Amino acid sequence: MPKSALTGSRIREHRLMRGLKQADLAREIGISASYLNLIEHNRRRIGGKTLLALSEVLGIDPSTLSQGAERAVVTELQDAAASDSDTQVELDQIDDLVARFPGWAAKITAQHRRLRALERTVGGLNDRLTHDPVLSEKMHEVLSTVSAIRSTASILVATPDLGAEWQARFYSNIDTESRRLADSSASMAAHLDHLSRNHTSRATPLEAMFAALDTRAYHLAELEEGGDPQVLLDTFPELDSAEARALALQHFATYSADAAAMPLEAFREAAHSAQFDPSALAVTFNVPLDAAFRRLASLPRSATVPDIGLVCCDAAGALLLRKSPSGLALPWFGAGCPLWPLYTALGTPGFPVRQVIESEDRAQFTAMAVAYPTGPLSFERPPMYHAAMLLVARDDQTATDASLVGTSCRVCARSDCPARREPTVLTQG
């Protein structure tokens, strides 16, 4: 299992770079110098509020200090190792690679993402060529027309003494079919050109949206002030396809509705008063619980706001939204760990689930989940459900009843997990 014991070392490194004394930094964030000393020597785990306070004083993003950012890179490297089973790699030394050569680790993960995206692109193009009804129809037209021209030409060659009247008819047929062939070919070329122009480097539109929202930590200041979602779209280069922009617009619309129902300053004050309890906030603002989840996850980072993550999925378990908290890497696609309360909630729609969970990095979170119907209700079909899970980092990381969870089975080292659905790539031997 990866060892994420480098957060304290990073804190010490950045403190020394800024010329701060340990006692001065400890006093500024409201802890004792002896406790900070234990943190810097990786002998105490660090809670969300303390981490955010340190990052604010040091003037650095919390993910740069936390093991969460490193864990995401470790997870990507493990996935890269699994994708090439013919090459043996030192899985037990991935932590050392990330710690000693972060640039190389980032380069490898970036290349792996690109290869994965290219593989999906090839698969997607193959599906299009196989199942695209427009392309199939146009190809049928081309082949039919070529066959007609060939048949007519064969008759002319095989019958040299054909009368002038019949020759004229056949020549006219060849001319008509040739024009039809040209039109069909041009139409097919235009369709292929349309597909190529709409192709993007992102594997899926959802991944493009995830990448865009990650750059803002899921807080969209423009929409807090009633900004135009269409204008906001142009600030995200990651949204490089019509499909990704459409998904982003849907998210922007939901975000704007949440912001209107729960104005930022009023919500932030209420969140502190309620100690970030989403059920209390849902009652205060008279909104559904999942709306309170989203609003909490969209709060701007500060030393007084805990580290908050959010995961949403559909009834099949596929992720629709993901904001990773420090200490728990979330997959970019597919489904996550089957032990997440997110999936428990799908089995009891409308009934909230709360549970303390512990990641492989031993970071603990209060996980709260709920499944809710989406779309209009109808007597003609059963309701469709989505589920949302809020993850709030715990300052006290010593809960003994915490449920052990992972990112996904593929990169989870827990061999005795009863919910495992596929072998882990971390198994040695």
PDB file of N, CA and C in Angstrom, residues 188-257:
ATOM      1  N   MET A 188     -20.619  12.128 -48.230  1.00  0.00           N
ATOM      2  CA  MET A 188     -19.933  11.291 -47.255  1.00  0.00           C
ATOM      3  C   MET A 188     -18.681  11.986 -46.736  1.00  0.00           C
ATOM      4  N   ALA A 189     -17.938  12.659 -47.629  1.00  0.00           N
ATOM      5  CA  ALA A 189     -16.746  13.383 -47.206  1.00  0.00           C
ATOM      6  C   ALA A 189     -17.103  14.503 -46.228  1.00  0.00           C
ATOM      7  N   ALA A 190     -18.224  15.181 -46.507  1.00  0.00           N
ATOM      8  CA  ALA A 190     -18.663  16.260 -45.611  1.00  0.00           C
ATOM      9  C   ALA A 190     -19.026  15.711 -44.237  1.00  0.00           C
ATOM     10  N   HIS A 191     -19.674  14.527 -44.217  1.00  0.00           N
ATOM     11  CA  HIS A 191     -20.043  13.919 -42.934  1.00  0.00           C
ATOM     12  C   HIS A 191     -18.795  13.532 -42.148  1.00  0.00           C
ATOM     13  N   LEU A 192     -17.797  12.945 -42.825  1.00  0.00           N
ATOM     14  CA  LEU A 192     -16.553  12.575 -42.158  1.00  0.00           C
ATOM     15  C   LEU A 192     -15.814  13.809 -41.661  1.00  0.00           C
ATOM     16  N   ASP A 193     -15.854  14.876 -42.443  1.00  0.00           N
ATOM     17  CA  ASP A 193     -15.204  16.120 -42.033  1.00  0.00           C
ATOM     18  C   ASP A 193     -15.880  16.688 -40.786  1.00  0.00           C
ATOM     19  N   HIS A 194     -17.208  16.582 -40.750  1.00  0.00           N
ATOM     20  CA  HIS A 194     -17.950  17.054 -39.574  1.00  0.00           C
ATOM     21  C   HIS A 194     -17.542  16.263 -38.328  1.00  0.00           C
ATOM     22  N   LEU A 195     -17.387  14.943 -38.481  1.00  0.00           N
ATOM     23  CA  LEU A 195     -16.979  14.125 -37.342  1.00  0.00           C
ATOM     24  C   LEU A 195     -15.582  14.500 -36.870  1.00  0.00           C
ATOM     25  N   SER A 196     -14.675  14.740 -37.837  1.00  0.00           N
ATOM     26  CA  SER A 196     -13.297  15.057 -37.458  1.00  0.00           C
ATOM     27  C   SER A 196     -13.211  16.424 -36.784  1.00  0.00           C
ATOM     28  N   ARG A 197     -14.000  17.394 -37.262  1.00  0.00           N
ATOM     29  CA  ARG A 197     -13.957  18.727 -36.654  1.00  0.00           C
ATOM     30  C   ARG A 197     -14.561  18.734 -35.263  1.00  0.00           C
ATOM     31  N   ASN A 198     -15.442  17.795 -34.986  1.00  0.00           N
ATOM     32  CA  ASN A 198     -16.057  17.720 -33.667  1.00  0.00           C
ATOM     33  C   ASN A 198     -15.312  16.786 -32.733  1.00  0.00           C
ATOM     34  N   HIS A 199     -14.236  16.190 -33.242  1.00  0.00           N
ATOM     35  CA  HIS A 199     -13.428  15.313 -32.395  1.00  0.00           C
ATOM     36  C   HIS A 199     -12.533  16.152 -31.496  1.00  0.00           C
ATOM     37  N   THR A 200     -12.358  15.752 -30.252  1.00  0.00           N
ATOM     38  CA  THR A 200     -11.489  16.465 -29.323  1.00  0.00           C
ATOM     39  C   THR A 200     -10.479  15.505 -28.736  1.00  0.00           C
ATOM     40  N   SER A 201      -9.465  16.082 -28.084  1.00  0.00           N
ATOM     41  CA  SER A 201      -8.423  15.262 -27.474  1.00  0.00           C
ATOM     42  C   SER A 201      -8.892  14.624 -26.172  1.00  0.00           C
ATOM     43  N   ARG A 202      -9.965  15.110 -25.604  1.00  0.00           N
ATOM     44  CA  ARG A 202     -10.481  14.510 -24.377  1.00  0.00           C
ATOM     45  C   ARG A 202     -11.145  13.176 -24.677  1.00  0.00           C
ATOM     46  N   ALA A 203     -10.986  12.231 -23.741  1.00  0.00           N
ATOM     47  CA  ALA A 203     -11.574  10.921 -23.966  1.00  0.00           C
ATOM     48  C   ALA A 203     -13.091  11.003 -23.994  1.00  0.00           C
ATOM     49  N   THR A 204     -13.682  11.753 -23.094  1.00  0.00           N
ATOM     50  CA  THR A 204     -15.136  11.903 -23.055  1.00  0.00           C
ATOM     51  C   THR A 204     -15.473  13.345 -22.694  1.00  0.00           C
ATOM     52  N   PRO A 205     -16.672  13.808 -23.065  1.00  0.00           N
ATOM     53  CA  PRO A 205     -17.096  15.156 -22.650  1.00  0.00           C
ATOM     54  C   PRO A 205     -17.128  15.310 -21.130  1.00  0.00           C
ATOM     55  N   LEU A 206     -17.498  14.237 -20.411  1.00  0.00           N
ATOM     56  CA  LEU A 206     -17.539  14.315 -18.946  1.00  0.00           C
ATOM     57  C   LEU A 206     -16.152  14.594 -18.374  1.00  0.00           C
ATOM     58  N   GLU A 207     -15.137  13.907 -18.911  1.00  0.00           N
ATOM     59  CA  GLU A 207     -13.783  14.133 -18.426  1.00  0.00           C
ATOM     60  C   GLU A 207     -13.348  15.561 -18.696  1.00  0.00           C
ATOM     61  N   ALA A 208     -13.750  16.116 -19.838  1.00  0.00           N
ATOM     62  CA  ALA A 208     -13.420  17.503 -20.150  1.00  0.00           C
ATOM     63  C   ALA A 208     -14.059  18.446 -19.124  1.00  0.00           C
ATOM     64  N   MET A 209     -15.316  18.157 -18.754  1.00  0.00           N
ATOM     65  CA  MET A 209     -15.981  18.996 -17.763  1.00  0.00           C
ATOM     66  C   MET A 209     -15.321  18.859 -16.397  1.00  0.00           C
ATOM     67  N   PHE A 210     -14.961  17.616 -16.010  1.00  0.00           N
ATOM     68  CA  PHE A 210     -14.270  17.416 -14.741  1.00  0.00           C
ATOM     69  C   PHE A 210     -12.986  18.248 -14.700  1.00  0.00           C
ATOM     70  N   ALA A 211     -12.211  18.179 -15.801  1.00  0.00           N
ATOM     71  CA  ALA A 211     -10.946  18.906 -15.851  1.00  0.00           C
ATOM     72  C   ALA A 211     -11.168  20.412 -15.725  1.00  0.00           C
ATOM     73  N   ALA A 212     -12.218  20.918 -16.381  1.00  0.00           N
ATOM     74  CA  ALA A 212     -12.510  22.355 -16.320  1.00  0.00           C
ATOM     75  C   ALA A 212     -12.881  22.777 -14.903  1.00  0.00           C
ATOM     76  N   LEU A 213     -13.772  22.029 -14.267  1.00  0.00           N
ATOM     77  CA  LEU A 213     -14.223  22.391 -12.923  1.00  0.00           C
ATOM     78  C   LEU A 213     -13.107  22.244 -11.901  1.00  0.00           C
ATOM     79  N   ASP A 214     -12.202  21.289 -12.115  1.00  0.00           N
ATOM     80  CA  ASP A 214     -11.069  21.120 -11.199  1.00  0.00           C
ATOM     81  C   ASP A 214     -10.203  22.369 -11.152  1.00  0.00           C
ATOM     82  N   THR A 215     -10.088  23.084 -12.279  1.00  0.00           N
ATOM     83  CA  THR A 215      -9.244  24.285 -12.301  1.00  0.00           C
ATOM     84  C   THR A 215      -9.800  25.379 -11.409  1.00  0.00           C
ATOM     85  N   ARG A 216     -11.082  25.345 -11.102  1.00  0.00           N
ATOM     86  CA  ARG A 216     -11.708  26.354 -10.239  1.00  0.00           C
ATOM     87  C   ARG A 216     -12.089  25.774  -8.872  1.00  0.00           C
ATOM     88  N   ALA A 217     -11.683  24.542  -8.583  1.00  0.00           N
ATOM     89  CA  ALA A 217     -12.078  23.886  -7.329  1.00  0.00           C
ATOM     90  C   ALA A 217     -13.591  23.918  -7.147  1.00  0.00           C
ATOM     91  N   TYR A 218     -14.311  23.879  -8.269  1.00  0.00           N
ATOM     92  CA  TYR A 218     -15.772  23.805  -8.301  1.00  0.00           C
ATOM     93  C   TYR A 218     -16.458  25.063  -7.752  1.00  0.00           C
ATOM     94  N   HIS A 219     -15.710  26.152  -7.608  1.00  0.00           N
ATOM     95  CA  HIS A 219     -16.322  27.433  -7.206  1.00  0.00           C
ATOM     96  C   HIS A 219     -16.297  28.372  -8.402  1.00  0.00           C
ATOM     97  N   LEU A 220     -17.478  28.805  -8.854  1.00  0.00           N
ATOM     98  CA  LEU A 220     -17.600  29.647 -10.042  1.00  0.00           C
ATOM     99  C   LEU A 220     -18.071  31.029  -9.610  1.00  0.00           C
ATOM    100  N   ALA A 221     -17.103  31.916  -9.383  1.00  0.00           N
ATOM    101  CA  ALA A 221     -17.409  33.236  -8.847  1.00  0.00           C
ATOM    102  C   ALA A 221     -18.316  34.028  -9.785  1.00  0.00           C
ATOM    103  N   GLU A 222     -18.157  33.842 -11.098  1.00  0.00           N
ATOM    104  CA  GLU A 222     -18.985  34.580 -12.057  1.00  0.00           C
ATOM    105  C   GLU A 222     -20.468  34.287 -11.865  1.00  0.00           C
ATOM    106  N   LEU A 223     -20.794  33.031 -11.588  1.00  0.00           N
ATOM    107  CA  LEU A 223     -22.201  32.664 -11.423  1.00  0.00           C
ATOM    108  C   LEU A 223     -22.739  33.112 -10.067  1.00  0.00           C
ATOM    109  N   GLU A 224     -21.856  33.291  -9.088  1.00  0.00           N
ATOM    110  CA  GLU A 224     -22.292  33.823  -7.790  1.00  0.00           C
ATOM    111  C   GLU A 224     -22.827  35.244  -7.968  1.00  0.00           C
ATOM    112  N   GLU A 225     -22.286  35.948  -8.956  1.00  0.00           N
ATOM    113  CA  GLU A 225     -22.656  37.335  -9.195  1.00  0.00           C
ATOM    114  C   GLU A 225     -23.674  37.474 -10.323  1.00  0.00           C
ATOM    115  N   GLY A 226     -24.298  36.369 -10.725  1.00  0.00           N
ATOM    116  CA  GLY A 226     -25.314  36.415 -11.774  1.00  0.00           C
ATOM    117  C   GLY A 226     -24.746  36.546 -13.163  1.00  0.00           C
ATOM    118  N   GLY A 227     -23.525  36.057 -13.382  1.00  0.00           N
ATOM    119  CA  GLY A 227     -22.886  36.166 -14.691  1.00  0.00           C
ATOM    120  C   GLY A 227     -23.553  35.303 -15.738  1.00  0.00           C
ATOM    121  N   ASP A 228     -23.185  35.561 -16.995  1.00  0.00           N
ATOM    122  CA  ASP A 228     -23.750  34.836 -18.130  1.00  0.00           C
ATOM    123  C   ASP A 228     -23.024  33.506 -18.310  1.00  0.00           C
ATOM    124  N   PRO A 229     -23.725  32.374 -18.203  1.00  0.00           N
ATOM    125  CA  PRO A 229     -23.072  31.067 -18.389  1.00  0.00           C
ATOM    126  C   PRO A 229     -22.402  30.926 -19.752  1.00  0.00           C
ATOM    127  N   GLN A 230     -22.977  31.501 -20.787  1.00  0.00           N
ATOM    128  CA  GLN A 230     -22.385  31.399 -22.123  1.00  0.00           C
ATOM    129  C   GLN A 230     -21.021  32.076 -22.168  1.00  0.00           C
ATOM    130  N   VAL A 231     -20.902  33.214 -21.486  1.00  0.00           N
ATOM    131  CA  VAL A 231     -19.612  33.911 -21.429  1.00  0.00           C
ATOM    132  C   VAL A 231     -18.611  33.100 -20.615  1.00  0.00           C
ATOM    133  N   LEU A 232     -19.091  32.483 -19.533  1.00  0.00           N
ATOM    134  CA  LEU A 232     -18.218  31.672 -18.679  1.00  0.00           C
ATOM    135  C   LEU A 232     -17.624  30.495 -19.448  1.00  0.00           C
ATOM    136  N   LEU A 233     -18.386  29.936 -20.373  1.00  0.00           N
ATOM    137  CA  LEU A 233     -17.893  28.800 -21.154  1.00  0.00           C
ATOM    138  C   LEU A 233     -16.558  29.102 -21.819  1.00  0.00           C
ATOM    139  N   ASP A 234     -16.411  30.321 -22.333  1.00  0.00           N
ATOM    140  CA  ASP A 234     -15.217  30.680 -23.100  1.00  0.00           C
ATOM    141  C   ASP A 234     -13.974  30.812 -22.236  1.00  0.00           C
ATOM    142  N   THR A 235     -14.130  30.786 -20.921  1.00  0.00           N
ATOM    143  CA  THR A 235     -12.964  30.883 -20.039  1.00  0.00           C
ATOM    144  C   THR A 235     -12.350  29.516 -19.750  1.00  0.00           C
ATOM    145  N   PHE A 236     -12.960  28.464 -20.278  1.00  0.00           N
ATOM    146  CA  PHE A 236     -12.467  27.103 -20.028  1.00  0.00           C
ATOM    147  C   PHE A 236     -11.954  26.482 -21.327  1.00  0.00           C
ATOM    148  N   PRO A 237     -10.654  26.490 -21.579  1.00  0.00           N
ATOM    149  CA  PRO A 237     -10.134  25.834 -22.790  1.00  0.00           C
ATOM    150  C   PRO A 237     -10.353  24.325 -22.782  1.00  0.00           C
ATOM    151  N   GLU A 238     -10.576  23.755 -21.589  1.00  0.00           N
ATOM    152  CA  GLU A 238     -10.804  22.305 -21.494  1.00  0.00           C
ATOM    153  C   GLU A 238     -12.101  21.885 -22.171  1.00  0.00           C
ATOM    154  N   LEU A 239     -13.057  22.806 -22.261  1.00  0.00           N
ATOM    155  CA  LEU A 239     -14.358  22.491 -22.874  1.00  0.00           C
ATOM    156  C   LEU A 239     -14.233  22.656 -24.381  1.00  0.00           C
ATOM    157  N   ASP A 240     -13.555  21.689 -25.016  1.00  0.00           N
ATOM    158  CA  ASP A 240     -13.170  21.828 -26.420  1.00  0.00           C
ATOM    159  C   ASP A 240     -14.063  21.040 -27.376  1.00  0.00           C
ATOM    160  N   SER A 241     -15.285  20.762 -26.971  1.00  0.00           N
ATOM    161  CA  SER A 241     -16.238  20.113 -27.871  1.00  0.00           C
ATOM    162  C   SER A 241     -17.640  20.599 -27.549  1.00  0.00           C
ATOM    163  N   ALA A 242     -18.515  20.473 -28.525  1.00  0.00           N
ATOM    164  CA  ALA A 242     -19.902  20.906 -28.309  1.00  0.00           C
ATOM    165  C   ALA A 242     -20.556  20.096 -27.197  1.00  0.00           C
ATOM    166  N   GLU A 243     -20.222  18.806 -27.132  1.00  0.00           N
ATOM    167  CA  GLU A 243     -20.835  17.945 -26.115  1.00  0.00           C
ATOM    168  C   GLU A 243     -20.381  18.356 -24.709  1.00  0.00           C
ATOM    169  N   ALA A 244     -19.071  18.649 -24.559  1.00  0.00           N
ATOM    170  CA  ALA A 244     -18.563  19.066 -23.244  1.00  0.00           C
ATOM    171  C   ALA A 244     -19.163  20.403 -22.830  1.00  0.00           C
ATOM    172  N   ARG A 245     -19.306  21.321 -23.786  1.00  0.00           N
ATOM    173  CA  ARG A 245     -19.890  22.623 -23.468  1.00  0.00           C
ATOM    174  C   ARG A 245     -21.358  22.480 -23.066  1.00  0.00           C
ATOM    175  N   ALA A 246     -22.065  21.549 -23.710  1.00  0.00           N
ATOM    176  CA  ALA A 246     -23.465  21.318 -23.352  1.00  0.00           C
ATOM    177  C   ALA A 246     -23.574  20.773 -21.925  1.00  0.00           C
ATOM    178  N   LEU A 247     -22.692  19.832 -21.571  1.00  0.00           N
ATOM    179  CA  LEU A 247     -22.699  19.309 -20.202  1.00  0.00           C
ATOM    180  C   LEU A 247     -22.376  20.412 -19.196  1.00  0.00           C
ATOM    181  N   ALA A 248     -21.397  21.250 -19.544  1.00  0.00           N
ATOM    182  CA  ALA A 248     -21.013  22.334 -18.644  1.00  0.00           C
ATOM    183  C   ALA A 248     -22.172  23.313 -18.449  1.00  0.00           C
ATOM    184  N   LEU A 249     -22.894  23.605 -19.522  1.00  0.00           N
ATOM    185  CA  LEU A 249     -24.037  24.517 -19.404  1.00  0.00           C
ATOM    186  C   LEU A 249     -25.098  23.948 -18.460  1.00  0.00           C
ATOM    187  N   GLN A 250     -25.320  22.628 -18.520  1.00  0.00           N
ATOM    188  CA  GLN A 250     -26.261  22.006 -17.594  1.00  0.00           C
ATOM    189  C   GLN A 250     -25.789  22.192 -16.149  1.00  0.00           C
ATOM    190  N   HIS A 251     -24.478  21.992 -15.929  1.00  0.00           N
ATOM    191  CA  HIS A 251     -23.938  22.175 -14.577  1.00  0.00           C
ATOM    192  C   HIS A 251     -24.043  23.637 -14.157  1.00  0.00           C
ATOM    193  N   PHE A 252     -23.761  24.558 -15.077  1.00  0.00           N
ATOM    194  CA  PHE A 252     -23.853  25.984 -14.755  1.00  0.00           C
ATOM    195  C   PHE A 252     -25.279  26.363 -14.365  1.00  0.00           C
ATOM    196  N   ALA A 253     -26.258  25.791 -15.067  1.00  0.00           N
ATOM    197  CA  ALA A 253     -27.658  26.098 -14.752  1.00  0.00           C
ATOM    198  C   ALA A 253     -28.007  25.629 -13.346  1.00  0.00           C
ATOM    199  N   THR A 254     -27.567  24.423 -12.993  1.00  0.00           N
ATOM    200  CA  THR A 254     -27.809  23.908 -11.640  1.00  0.00           C
ATOM    201  C   THR A 254     -27.088  24.761 -10.604  1.00  0.00           C
ATOM    202  N   TYR A 255     -25.845  25.138 -10.916  1.00  0.00           N
ATOM    203  CA  TYR A 255     -25.052  25.964 -10.003  1.00  0.00           C
ATOM    204  C   TYR A 255     -25.745  27.303  -9.762  1.00  0.00           C
ATOM    205  N   SER A 256     -26.235  27.935 -10.845  1.00  0.00           N
ATOM    206  CA  SER A 256     -26.903  29.227 -10.723  1.00  0.00           C
ATOM    207  C   SER A 256     -28.170  29.115  -9.878  1.00  0.00           C
ATOM    208  N   ALA A 257     -28.923  28.024 -10.079  1.00  0.00           N
ATOM    209  CA  ALA A 257     -30.146  27.822  -9.286  1.00  0.00           C
ATOM    210  C   ALA A 257     -29.809  27.632  -7.810  1.00  0.00           C
TER     211      ALA A 257
END
